[in-house]
Amino acid sequence: MDERLESRADRLDGYLDDNGLEAVWFARPNSFAWLLGGDSVVDRDSPLGVAAAGYDGDEFHVVTDNIEATRLLHEEVPHEDVRVHRFQWYEGSLASGVEAVSPTPAAADFDVPGFEGVDAAAVRQPLSDADIEAYRELGRDAASAVERVCRELEPGDTEHEVASGLKVTLSAMGIEAPVVLVGSGRRAQKYRHYTPKQEELGDYALVSVTAQRGGLYASCTRTVAFDAPEWLETRHEGAMQVETEALAATRKAAVEGGTAGDVFDAIRDAYDSVGESEEWLNHHQGGAAGFAGREWFATPDADDEVHTPMGYAYNPTIQGAKSEGTALVTDESVEPLTMTGRWPTRTVTDADETVELERPEILHIETE
């Protein structure tokens, strides 16, 4: 059995023992990818993939219909270590196929009669060594694609044109982009989620993506200024400070046994410290990341456990400005993942001087 599957088996053996189960199944695409490393998606609008991946304490399994079985076996799963079960497309469903082959009691992340539910996000945390290496590559590639597009922007470009360029550039690197936001100077001041429209960028732009490859998700934002308002620099600095405080608080919570709510408290305090006490009310602040855009969000009452090593993506905003990246947090360090070394940065230190990070600055582009 390869190293990836061995690590998954170790994780799931504990889950099965703790819950008195014989098997667990995953049909949602991000959890399928987490377990076996393959892509089970055909229809992007469906919450489920075309296959379910399972583990019964001894073997890994895939259940799918006869349309998909051969392709998945050849291209998406490590077939020497996985048993593939197929049913005729017109005779059953994914749920009935799993029900037919699975020992019980069992759990699944989709509706299978008689099966318990499973909190897949909890099972996926923390990241394994193999996950971390793949995450580093995704972070660099996603940031590189975003920066490549951003360096070519002009004030007359429309948000739609920029979004199209981002999707093509990311796709060429084998990366999907479930979230692509491009905010012109006018719309970025009005909305926190600046979904692209046919509007010219104007005096500056915010460009944000959440990128996915191999089931892992990385988020980042870059700011490009042509003739930006004077306040943009100050607000951007404030957002960078809040993001840095969030990551420092995450590491502290992990070491001391804190929760996502503790991290949120630090975020709220950070907004106070930069003189923007009410800004946290206008947008979610992000949270844990990995095999989902956000495995959990930092909210006032959140009791989610803070794991290490784990990805974290915070996205503080101050009207018209945003700082966002994905970082690997361990007990010893905070490692930004969505960085290339080819974008202007500023060193930001948290108030307790426990974390010092390079955060992306505003890129100023001169226009004629």
Coordinates of C-alpha atoms in Angstrom, one line a residue:
M1 CA 0.0 0.0 0.0
D2 CA 1.4 3.4 -0.9
E3 CA 2.2 6.0 1.7
R4 CA -0.8 8.2 1.1
L5 CA -3.3 5.3 1.6
E6 CA -1.4 4.1 4.7
S7 CA -1.8 7.5 6.3
R8 CA -5.5 7.5 5.4
A9 CA -5.9 4.0 6.8
D10 CA -4.3 5.0 10.1
R11 CA -6.7 8.0 10.4
L12 CA -9.8 6.0 9.5
D13 CA -8.9 3.0 11.7
G14 CA -9.2 5.4 14.7
Y15 CA -12.4 6.8 13.4
L16 CA -14.0 3.4 13.0
D17 CA -12.9 2.3 16.4
D18 CA -14.1 5.4 18.1
N19 CA -17.5 5.2 16.5
G20 CA -18.1 1.5 16.6
L21 CA -18.3 1.3 12.8
E22 CA -17.2 -1.3 10.2
A23 CA -16.9 1.1 7.2
V24 CA -17.0 4.7 6.2
W25 CA -17.9 6.1 2.7
F26 CA -17.3 9.5 0.9
A27 CA -19.1 10.6 -2.2
R28 CA -18.6 14.3 -2.0
P29 CA -15.8 15.2 -4.4
N30 CA -13.4 16.9 -1.9
S31 CA -13.5 13.9 0.5
F32 CA -13.2 11.4 -2.3
A33 CA -10.1 13.3 -3.4
W34 CA -8.8 13.4 0.2
L35 CA -9.2 9.6 0.6
L36 CA -7.9 8.4 -2.8
G37 CA -6.4 11.4 -4.5
G38 CA -8.6 11.2 -7.6
D39 CA -11.2 13.4 -9.2
S40 CA -14.8 12.0 -9.1
V41 CA -16.5 15.0 -10.7
V42 CA -18.4 15.0 -14.0
D43 CA -21.2 17.5 -13.3
R44 CA -19.9 20.5 -11.5
D45 CA -23.4 21.4 -10.3
S46 CA -23.9 18.2 -8.4
P47 CA -22.9 18.0 -4.7
L48 CA -21.9 14.4 -5.2
G49 CA -19.3 12.9 -7.6
V50 CA -19.9 9.9 -9.8
A51 CA -18.3 7.5 -7.3
A52 CA -18.1 6.8 -3.6
A53 CA -14.8 5.9 -1.9
G54 CA -14.9 3.7 1.2
Y55 CA -12.7 2.0 3.8
D56 CA -13.7 -1.0 5.8
G57 CA -10.7 -1.4 8.1
D58 CA -8.9 -3.7 5.7
E59 CA -9.4 -2.5 2.1
F60 CA -10.2 0.7 0.2
H61 CA -13.2 0.5 -2.2
V62 CA -14.8 2.5 -5.0
V63 CA -18.4 2.1 -6.0
T64 CA -19.6 3.6 -9.3
D65 CA -21.7 2.8 -12.3
N66 CA -20.5 1.0 -15.5
I67 CA -20.2 4.3 -17.3
E68 CA -17.4 5.5 -15.1
A69 CA -15.7 2.4 -13.7
T70 CA -13.0 1.8 -16.3
R71 CA -12.0 5.5 -16.5
L72 CA -11.8 5.9 -12.8
L73 CA -9.8 2.6 -12.5
H74 CA -7.3 3.7 -15.2
E75 CA -7.0 7.4 -14.4
E76 CA -8.2 8.5 -10.9
V77 CA -7.5 5.8 -8.3
P78 CA -4.4 3.8 -7.4
H79 CA -6.0 0.6 -8.7
E80 CA -3.6 -1.9 -7.3
D81 CA -4.7 -0.9 -3.8
V82 CA -8.4 -0.2 -4.4
R83 CA -11.3 -2.6 -5.2
V84 CA -13.7 -1.1 -7.7
H85 CA -17.4 -2.2 -7.6
R86 CA -19.6 -1.4 -10.5
F87 CA -23.4 -1.4 -11.0
Q88 CA -25.4 -0.9 -14.2
W89 CA -26.3 2.7 -14.6
Y90 CA -30.0 2.0 -15.2
E91 CA -30.3 -0.5 -12.3
G92 CA -29.3 1.4 -9.2
S93 CA -27.8 4.5 -7.6
L94 CA -24.6 5.4 -5.8
A95 CA -26.4 4.9 -2.5
S96 CA -27.8 1.5 -3.4
G97 CA -24.4 0.5 -4.8
V98 CA -22.7 1.3 -1.5
E99 CA -25.5 -0.3 0.5
A100 CA -24.9 -3.6 -1.5
V101 CA -21.2 -3.9 -0.8
S102 CA -20.6 -2.3 2.5
P103 CA -20.4 -4.1 5.9
T104 CA -22.5 -2.5 8.6
P105 CA -22.7 -0.5 10.8
A106 CA -21.3 2.2 8.5
A107 CA -21.3 5.9 8.0
A108 CA -21.4 8.0 4.8
D109 CA -21.1 11.7 3.9
F110 CA -24.3 11.3 1.8
D111 CA -27.7 9.7 2.2
V112 CA -27.5 5.9 2.4
P113 CA -30.4 4.2 4.0
G114 CA -29.5 2.9 7.5
F115 CA -26.0 4.6 7.5
E116 CA -24.9 7.2 10.0
G117 CA -23.6 10.6 8.9
V118 CA -19.9 11.5 9.1
D119 CA -18.3 14.8 9.8
A120 CA -15.8 14.6 7.0
A121 CA -14.1 17.9 7.8
A122 CA -13.1 16.6 11.2
V123 CA -11.8 13.4 9.7
R124 CA -9.7 15.4 7.1
Q125 CA -7.8 17.3 9.8
P126 CA -4.9 17.7 10.3
L127 CA -2.9 17.4 7.1
S128 CA -0.5 14.6 6.4
D129 CA 3.1 15.1 5.1
A130 CA 2.0 14.2 1.6
D131 CA -0.8 16.7 1.8
I132 CA 1.6 19.4 2.9
E133 CA 3.9 19.0 0.0
A134 CA 1.0 19.1 -2.5
Y135 CA -0.4 22.1 -0.7
R136 CA 2.9 24.0 -1.1
E137 CA 2.9 23.3 -4.8
L138 CA -0.7 24.4 -5.2
G139 CA -0.1 27.6 -3.2
R140 CA 2.9 28.6 -5.3
D141 CA 1.1 27.8 -8.6
A142 CA -2.1 29.6 -7.6
A143 CA -0.3 32.7 -6.5
S144 CA 1.9 32.6 -9.6
A145 CA -1.2 32.5 -11.9
V146 CA -2.9 35.3 -10.1
E147 CA 0.2 37.5 -10.1
R148 CA 0.8 36.8 -13.8
V149 CA -2.6 38.1 -14.7
C150 CA -2.4 41.0 -12.3
R151 CA 0.8 42.3 -13.7
E152 CA -0.8 42.8 -17.1
L153 CA -3.9 44.7 -15.9
E154 CA -4.9 48.0 -17.3
P155 CA -7.6 50.5 -16.0
G156 CA -9.8 49.9 -19.0
D157 CA -9.9 46.1 -18.5
T158 CA -13.3 44.8 -17.4
E159 CA -13.8 42.6 -14.4
H160 CA -15.2 39.9 -16.7
E161 CA -12.1 40.0 -18.9
V162 CA -9.8 39.7 -15.9
A163 CA -11.8 36.8 -14.5
S164 CA -11.6 34.9 -17.8
G165 CA -7.9 35.4 -17.9
L166 CA -7.6 34.0 -14.4
K167 CA -9.6 30.9 -15.2
V168 CA -7.6 30.2 -18.3
T169 CA -4.3 30.7 -16.6
L170 CA -5.2 28.5 -13.6
S171 CA -6.7 25.8 -15.9
A172 CA -3.4 25.6 -17.8
M173 CA -1.8 24.6 -14.5
G174 CA -4.3 21.9 -13.8
I175 CA -6.1 24.1 -11.2
E176 CA -9.8 24.7 -11.0
A177 CA -11.2 28.0 -9.6
P178 CA -14.5 27.6 -7.7
V179 CA -14.2 31.2 -6.6
V180 CA -13.0 34.0 -8.9
L181 CA -13.7 37.6 -7.7
V182 CA -12.6 40.7 -9.5
G183 CA -13.5 44.1 -8.0
S184 CA -13.1 47.4 -9.7
G185 CA -12.2 50.3 -7.6
R186 CA -15.9 51.4 -7.5
R187 CA -17.4 47.9 -6.7
A188 CA -14.7 46.8 -4.3
Q189 CA -15.7 49.7 -2.1
K190 CA -19.4 48.7 -2.2
Y191 CA -19.3 44.9 -1.9
R192 CA -17.2 42.3 0.0
H193 CA -17.9 39.6 -2.7
Y194 CA -17.2 41.4 -5.9
T195 CA -18.5 38.9 -8.4
P196 CA -17.2 40.0 -11.9
K197 CA -19.3 42.3 -14.0
Q198 CA -18.9 44.1 -17.3
E199 CA -17.3 47.1 -15.5
E200 CA -13.9 48.7 -16.1
L201 CA -11.3 48.4 -13.3
G202 CA -10.8 52.1 -13.0
D203 CA -8.4 53.4 -10.4
Y204 CA -7.6 50.1 -8.7
A205 CA -8.7 46.5 -8.4
L206 CA -9.0 43.6 -5.9
V207 CA -8.4 40.1 -7.4
S208 CA -9.3 37.1 -5.3
V209 CA -9.4 33.4 -6.0
T210 CA -10.0 30.1 -4.3
A211 CA -8.1 27.5 -6.3
Q212 CA -8.5 23.7 -6.1
R213 CA -6.2 20.9 -7.3
G214 CA -6.2 17.3 -6.1
G215 CA -8.9 18.1 -3.6
L216 CA -6.9 20.8 -1.8
Y217 CA -8.0 24.5 -1.7
A218 CA -5.9 27.6 -1.6
S219 CA -7.2 31.2 -1.4
C220 CA -5.4 34.4 -2.1
T221 CA -6.0 38.1 -3.0
R222 CA -3.8 40.6 -4.8
T223 CA -4.4 44.4 -5.0
V224 CA -3.4 46.4 -8.1
A225 CA -3.4 50.2 -8.1
F226 CA -3.3 52.6 -11.1
D227 CA -4.4 55.9 -9.5
A228 CA -5.8 54.6 -6.2
P229 CA -7.4 56.7 -3.5
E230 CA -5.1 57.9 -0.7
W231 CA -6.9 55.8 1.9
L232 CA -6.3 52.5 0.2
E233 CA -2.7 52.1 1.6
T234 CA -3.8 52.6 5.2
R235 CA -6.8 50.3 4.9
H236 CA -4.6 47.6 3.2
E237 CA -2.1 47.9 6.0
G238 CA -4.8 47.4 8.5
A239 CA -6.1 44.3 6.8
M240 CA -2.6 42.9 6.7
Q241 CA -2.2 43.4 10.4
V242 CA -5.5 41.7 11.2
E243 CA -4.6 38.7 9.0
T244 CA -1.2 38.4 10.8
E245 CA -2.9 38.6 14.2
A246 CA -5.3 35.9 13.1
L247 CA -2.5 33.5 12.1
A248 CA -0.6 34.2 15.3
A249 CA -3.7 33.5 17.3
T250 CA -4.3 30.3 15.4
R251 CA -0.8 28.9 16.3
K252 CA -1.4 29.9 19.9
A253 CA -4.8 28.2 20.0
A254 CA -3.3 25.1 18.6
V255 CA -0.5 24.9 21.1
E256 CA -2.7 25.8 24.1
G257 CA -5.8 23.9 23.1
G258 CA -7.9 26.8 22.1
T259 CA -10.8 26.9 19.7
A260 CA -11.9 28.7 16.5
G261 CA -13.8 31.1 18.8
D262 CA -10.6 32.1 20.5
V263 CA -9.1 32.9 17.2
F264 CA -12.1 35.0 16.4
D265 CA -11.7 37.0 19.6
A266 CA -8.2 37.8 18.5
I267 CA -9.4 38.9 15.1
R268 CA -12.0 41.2 16.7
D269 CA -9.3 42.7 19.0
A270 CA -7.1 43.2 15.9
Y271 CA -9.7 45.3 14.2
D272 CA -10.0 47.4 17.3
S273 CA -6.2 47.9 17.3
V274 CA -6.2 49.3 13.7
G275 CA -9.1 51.6 14.4
E276 CA -11.7 49.7 12.5
S277 CA -13.8 48.1 15.2
E278 CA -17.0 47.5 13.2
E279 CA -15.4 46.1 10.0
W280 CA -15.6 42.5 11.1
L281 CA -19.3 42.7 11.0
N282 CA -19.3 43.2 7.2
H283 CA -17.6 40.0 6.1
H284 CA -16.7 36.5 7.3
Q285 CA -13.1 36.3 8.4
G286 CA -12.1 32.9 7.0
G287 CA -10.7 30.0 9.0
A288 CA -9.2 26.5 8.5
A289 CA -8.5 25.4 4.9
G290 CA -7.4 22.2 3.3
F291 CA -9.8 19.8 1.5
A292 CA -12.4 22.6 1.5
G293 CA -12.3 26.3 0.8
R294 CA -12.9 26.6 4.6
E295 CA -13.1 23.6 6.8
W296 CA -14.5 25.9 9.5
F297 CA -15.0 29.6 9.9
A298 CA -13.8 31.8 12.9
T299 CA -17.0 33.0 14.5
P300 CA -17.8 34.3 18.0
D301 CA -19.2 31.0 19.3
A302 CA -17.2 28.6 17.2
D303 CA -15.9 25.6 19.2
D304 CA -14.0 23.9 16.4
E305 CA -10.7 22.4 17.4
V306 CA -7.6 24.2 16.0
H307 CA -5.3 21.5 14.5
T308 CA -1.7 21.5 13.4
P309 CA -0.2 21.0 10.9
M310 CA -3.1 22.5 9.0
G311 CA -3.9 25.1 6.3
Y312 CA -5.5 28.4 7.4
A313 CA -6.9 31.1 5.1
Y314 CA -8.1 34.3 6.7
N315 CA -9.5 37.2 4.7
P316 CA -10.0 40.4 6.7
T317 CA -11.5 43.3 4.8
I318 CA -11.6 47.0 5.6
Q319 CA -14.0 48.8 3.2
G320 CA -12.3 48.7 -0.2
A321 CA -9.3 46.7 1.0
K322 CA -8.5 43.1 1.7
S323 CA -5.6 40.9 2.8
E324 CA -5.9 37.2 2.1
G325 CA -3.6 34.2 1.7
T326 CA -3.3 30.6 2.7
A327 CA -0.7 29.5 5.3
L328 CA 0.5 26.3 6.8
V329 CA 0.4 26.6 10.6
T330 CA 2.4 24.2 12.7
D331 CA 3.2 24.3 16.5
E332 CA 6.5 25.9 15.6
S333 CA 5.8 28.2 12.7
V334 CA 3.5 29.9 10.2
E335 CA 4.5 29.3 6.6
P336 CA 2.7 31.4 3.9
L337 CA 1.8 29.1 1.0
T338 CA 0.4 31.5 -1.6
M339 CA 3.6 33.4 -2.2
T340 CA 6.0 33.5 -5.1
G341 CA 8.8 35.8 -4.1
R342 CA 8.0 37.9 -7.2
W343 CA 5.5 40.4 -5.7
P344 CA 6.2 43.4 -3.5
T345 CA 5.7 42.4 0.2
R346 CA 5.9 44.0 3.6
T347 CA 7.0 42.4 6.9
V348 CA 4.2 42.4 9.4
T349 CA 4.6 41.3 13.0
D350 CA 1.8 40.5 15.5
A351 CA 1.4 42.5 18.6
D352 CA 3.0 39.9 20.8
E353 CA 6.0 39.6 18.4
T354 CA 5.5 35.8 18.0
V355 CA 4.9 35.7 14.3
E356 CA 6.6 37.7 11.6
L357 CA 5.2 37.4 8.0
E358 CA 5.8 38.7 4.6
R359 CA 2.4 39.9 3.3
P360 CA 1.6 41.0 -0.3
E361 CA 1.7 44.7 -0.8
I362 CA -0.3 46.8 -3.3
L363 CA 1.2 46.5 -6.8
H364 CA 1.3 50.0 -8.3
I365 CA 1.2 50.1 -12.1
E366 CA 1.9 53.3 -13.9
T367 CA -0.4 54.3 -16.7
E368 CA 0.1 56.9 -19.4

